[in-house]
XYZ file of C-alpha atoms in Angstrom:
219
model
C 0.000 0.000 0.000
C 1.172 3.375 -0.764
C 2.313 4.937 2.188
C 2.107 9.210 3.478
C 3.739 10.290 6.327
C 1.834 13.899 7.794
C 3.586 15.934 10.166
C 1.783 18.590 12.021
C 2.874 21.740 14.737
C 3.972 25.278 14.681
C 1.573 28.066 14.880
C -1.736 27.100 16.293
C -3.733 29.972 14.319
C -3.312 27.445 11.400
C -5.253 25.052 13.128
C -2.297 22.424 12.044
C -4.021 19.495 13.874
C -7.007 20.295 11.769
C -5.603 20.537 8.831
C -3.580 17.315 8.877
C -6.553 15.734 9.661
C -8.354 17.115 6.443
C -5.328 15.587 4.811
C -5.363 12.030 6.099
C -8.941 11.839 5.312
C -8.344 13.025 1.747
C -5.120 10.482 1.331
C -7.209 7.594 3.340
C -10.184 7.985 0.969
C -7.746 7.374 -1.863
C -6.286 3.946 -0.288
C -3.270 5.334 1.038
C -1.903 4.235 4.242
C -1.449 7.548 6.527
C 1.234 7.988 9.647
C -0.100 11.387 11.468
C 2.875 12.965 13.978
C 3.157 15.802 15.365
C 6.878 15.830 16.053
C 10.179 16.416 13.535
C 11.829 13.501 14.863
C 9.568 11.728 11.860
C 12.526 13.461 9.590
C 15.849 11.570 11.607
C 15.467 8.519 9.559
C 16.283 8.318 5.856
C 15.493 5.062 5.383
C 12.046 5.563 6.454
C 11.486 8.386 4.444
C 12.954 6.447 1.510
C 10.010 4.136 2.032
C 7.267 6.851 1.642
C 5.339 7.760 -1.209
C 4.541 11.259 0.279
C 5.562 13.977 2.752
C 2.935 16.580 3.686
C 4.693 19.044 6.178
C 2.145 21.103 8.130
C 4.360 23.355 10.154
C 4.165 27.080 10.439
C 6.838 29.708 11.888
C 8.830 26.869 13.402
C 12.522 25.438 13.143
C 14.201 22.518 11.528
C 17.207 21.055 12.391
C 19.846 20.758 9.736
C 19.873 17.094 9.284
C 16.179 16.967 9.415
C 15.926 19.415 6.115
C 18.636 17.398 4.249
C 16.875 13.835 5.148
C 13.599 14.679 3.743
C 15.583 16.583 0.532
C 17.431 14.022 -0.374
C 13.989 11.379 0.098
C 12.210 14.007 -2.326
C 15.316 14.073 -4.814
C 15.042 10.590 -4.936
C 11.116 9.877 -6.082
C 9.345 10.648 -2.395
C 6.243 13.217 -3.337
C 5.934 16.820 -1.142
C 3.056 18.554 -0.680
C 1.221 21.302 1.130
C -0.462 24.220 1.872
C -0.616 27.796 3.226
C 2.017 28.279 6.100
C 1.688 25.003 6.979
C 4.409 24.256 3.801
C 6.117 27.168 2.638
C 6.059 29.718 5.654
C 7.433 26.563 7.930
C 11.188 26.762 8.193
C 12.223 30.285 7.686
C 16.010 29.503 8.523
C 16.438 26.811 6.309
C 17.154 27.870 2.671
C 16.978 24.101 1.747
C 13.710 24.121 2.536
C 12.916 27.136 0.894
C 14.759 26.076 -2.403
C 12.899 22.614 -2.456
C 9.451 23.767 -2.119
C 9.750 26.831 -4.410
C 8.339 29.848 -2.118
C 8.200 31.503 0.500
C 5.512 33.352 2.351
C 6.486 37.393 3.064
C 2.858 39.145 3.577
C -0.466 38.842 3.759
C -1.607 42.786 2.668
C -4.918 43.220 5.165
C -4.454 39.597 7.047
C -7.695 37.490 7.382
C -10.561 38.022 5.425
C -9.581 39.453 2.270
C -11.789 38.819 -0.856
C -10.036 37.804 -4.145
C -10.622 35.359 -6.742
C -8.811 32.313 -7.659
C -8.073 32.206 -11.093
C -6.849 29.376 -13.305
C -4.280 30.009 -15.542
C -2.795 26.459 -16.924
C -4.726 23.335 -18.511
C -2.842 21.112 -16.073
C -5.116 18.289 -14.871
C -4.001 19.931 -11.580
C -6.506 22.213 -12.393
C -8.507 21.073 -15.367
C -12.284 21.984 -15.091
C -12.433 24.031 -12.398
C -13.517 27.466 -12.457
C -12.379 30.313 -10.863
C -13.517 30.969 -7.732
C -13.664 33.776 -4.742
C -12.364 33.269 -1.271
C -12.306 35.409 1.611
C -9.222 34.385 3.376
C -4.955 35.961 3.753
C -4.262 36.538 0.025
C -0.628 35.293 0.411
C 2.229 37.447 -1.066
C 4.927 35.245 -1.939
C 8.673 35.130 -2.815
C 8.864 32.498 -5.387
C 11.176 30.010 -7.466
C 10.972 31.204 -11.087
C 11.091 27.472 -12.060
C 7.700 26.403 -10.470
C 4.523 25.469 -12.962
C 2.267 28.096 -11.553
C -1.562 26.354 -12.314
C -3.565 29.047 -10.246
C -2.662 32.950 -9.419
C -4.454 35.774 -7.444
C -4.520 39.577 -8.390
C -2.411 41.847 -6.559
C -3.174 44.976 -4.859
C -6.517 44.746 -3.286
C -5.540 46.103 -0.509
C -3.621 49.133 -0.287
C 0.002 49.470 0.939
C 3.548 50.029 0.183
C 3.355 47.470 -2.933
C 0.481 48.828 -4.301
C 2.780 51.840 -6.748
C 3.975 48.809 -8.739
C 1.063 47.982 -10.217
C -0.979 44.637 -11.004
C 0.770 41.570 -9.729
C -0.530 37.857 -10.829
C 0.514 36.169 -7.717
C 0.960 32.120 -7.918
C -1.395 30.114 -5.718
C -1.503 26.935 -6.990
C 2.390 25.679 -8.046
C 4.344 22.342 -8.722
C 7.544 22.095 -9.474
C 10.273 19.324 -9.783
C 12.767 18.273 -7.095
C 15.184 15.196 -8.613
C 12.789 12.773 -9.086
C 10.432 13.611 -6.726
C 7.204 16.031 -7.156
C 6.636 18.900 -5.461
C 3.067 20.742 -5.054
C 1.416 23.591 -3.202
C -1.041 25.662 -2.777
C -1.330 28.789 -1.317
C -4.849 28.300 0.679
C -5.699 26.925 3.722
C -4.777 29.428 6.599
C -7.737 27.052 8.586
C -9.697 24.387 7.587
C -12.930 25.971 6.706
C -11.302 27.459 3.536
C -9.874 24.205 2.219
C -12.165 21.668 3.549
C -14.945 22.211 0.394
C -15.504 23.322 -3.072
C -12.880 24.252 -5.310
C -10.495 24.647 -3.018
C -10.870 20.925 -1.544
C -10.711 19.641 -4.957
C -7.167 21.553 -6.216
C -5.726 19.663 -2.637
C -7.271 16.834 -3.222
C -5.443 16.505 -6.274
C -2.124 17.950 -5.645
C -1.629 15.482 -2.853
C -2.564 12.574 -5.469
C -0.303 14.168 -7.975
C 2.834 14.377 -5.902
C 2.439 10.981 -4.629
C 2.082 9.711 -8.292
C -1.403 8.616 -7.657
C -3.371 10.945 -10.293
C -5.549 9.254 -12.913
């Protein structure tokens, strides 16, 4: 059986217990055999993480220890899928350039926090993101520093709200990405600051298969 490994912790506003849950019960649905932690120490072992399928990291504004980075990079170079969301992936580690460099972004701002309303707008014919339409949220509209070598599959529209970036003008910001690490895929999406934006709709549906896709479970 295909196996995932979720790791949860960091910030509680992310509700990172939640949201690994939402995950498991996504990758369970889809016969995958799930491991839930919420400790690093899941990352000391190579050879375990050799023997994954997938890595969902749902940490937020935490630290990783050297070793811990490097384990899981090297598991991803080799054919291990990595995927995630919102904070919980690419705001996680904000010491570790490793990290940063593997999953292609990393959060900076969130111009007028929670509760912003922008639309979701598709931009590739991916199967990531065939047939859906665009769609509004009302959630952080994420402003990101990003890898020019991702995919990008989804972007949002940049300023809504006002501030400092605004005198540059319109800015299609990725939210939906994958990118390549070795031989490993890497995907992530930019939603999901709790569960309640994620958990239905559209936005269930683009996780739902971005998980599947960086596992190499898609079809």
């Amino acid at each position: 059986m295909t196996k995932a490994l979720i790791t949860w912790g960091g910030w509680d506003g992310h509700q990172p217990d939640k949201v690994a849950a939402f995950f498991a019960e996504e990758l369970r649905a889809a016969g995958m055999q799930v491991e839930v932690t919420d400790s690093l120490s899941c990352f000391d072992d190579p050879g375990r993480l050799a023997d994954l399928s997938l890595i969902v990291p749902v940490w937020t504004m935490s630290s990783i220890e050297k070793h811990q980075s490097e384990n899981v990079a090297a598991a991803v170079a080799a054919g291990v899928g990595l995927a995630g969301c919102h904070g919980g992936m690419c705001d996680a580690f904000r010491t570790d350039v490793l990290w940063q460099f593997m999953t292609g972004a990393q959060w900076v701002a969130h111009p007028g926090n929670d509760g912003v309303t922008y639309r979701v707008r598709m931009v590739s014919d991916d199967p990531l993101v065939a047939g859906i339409a665009d769609f509004d949220v009302a959630t952080e509209q994420y402003y990101l520093h990003i890898d020019p070598a991702v995919r990008v599959h989804a972007v949002c529209d940049f300023p809504v709200v006002a501030g400092p970036h605004s005198p540059n003008g319109p800015v299609a910001m990725p939210i939906v990405f994958s990118k390549l690490w070795g031989q490993g895929r890497v995907y992530y999406n930019a939603l999901g600051h709790q569960t309640d934006v994620i958990n239905h709709g559209p936005a269930r549906e683009l996780l739902r298969r971005g998980l599947l896709w960086a596992a190499k479970q898609e079809g």
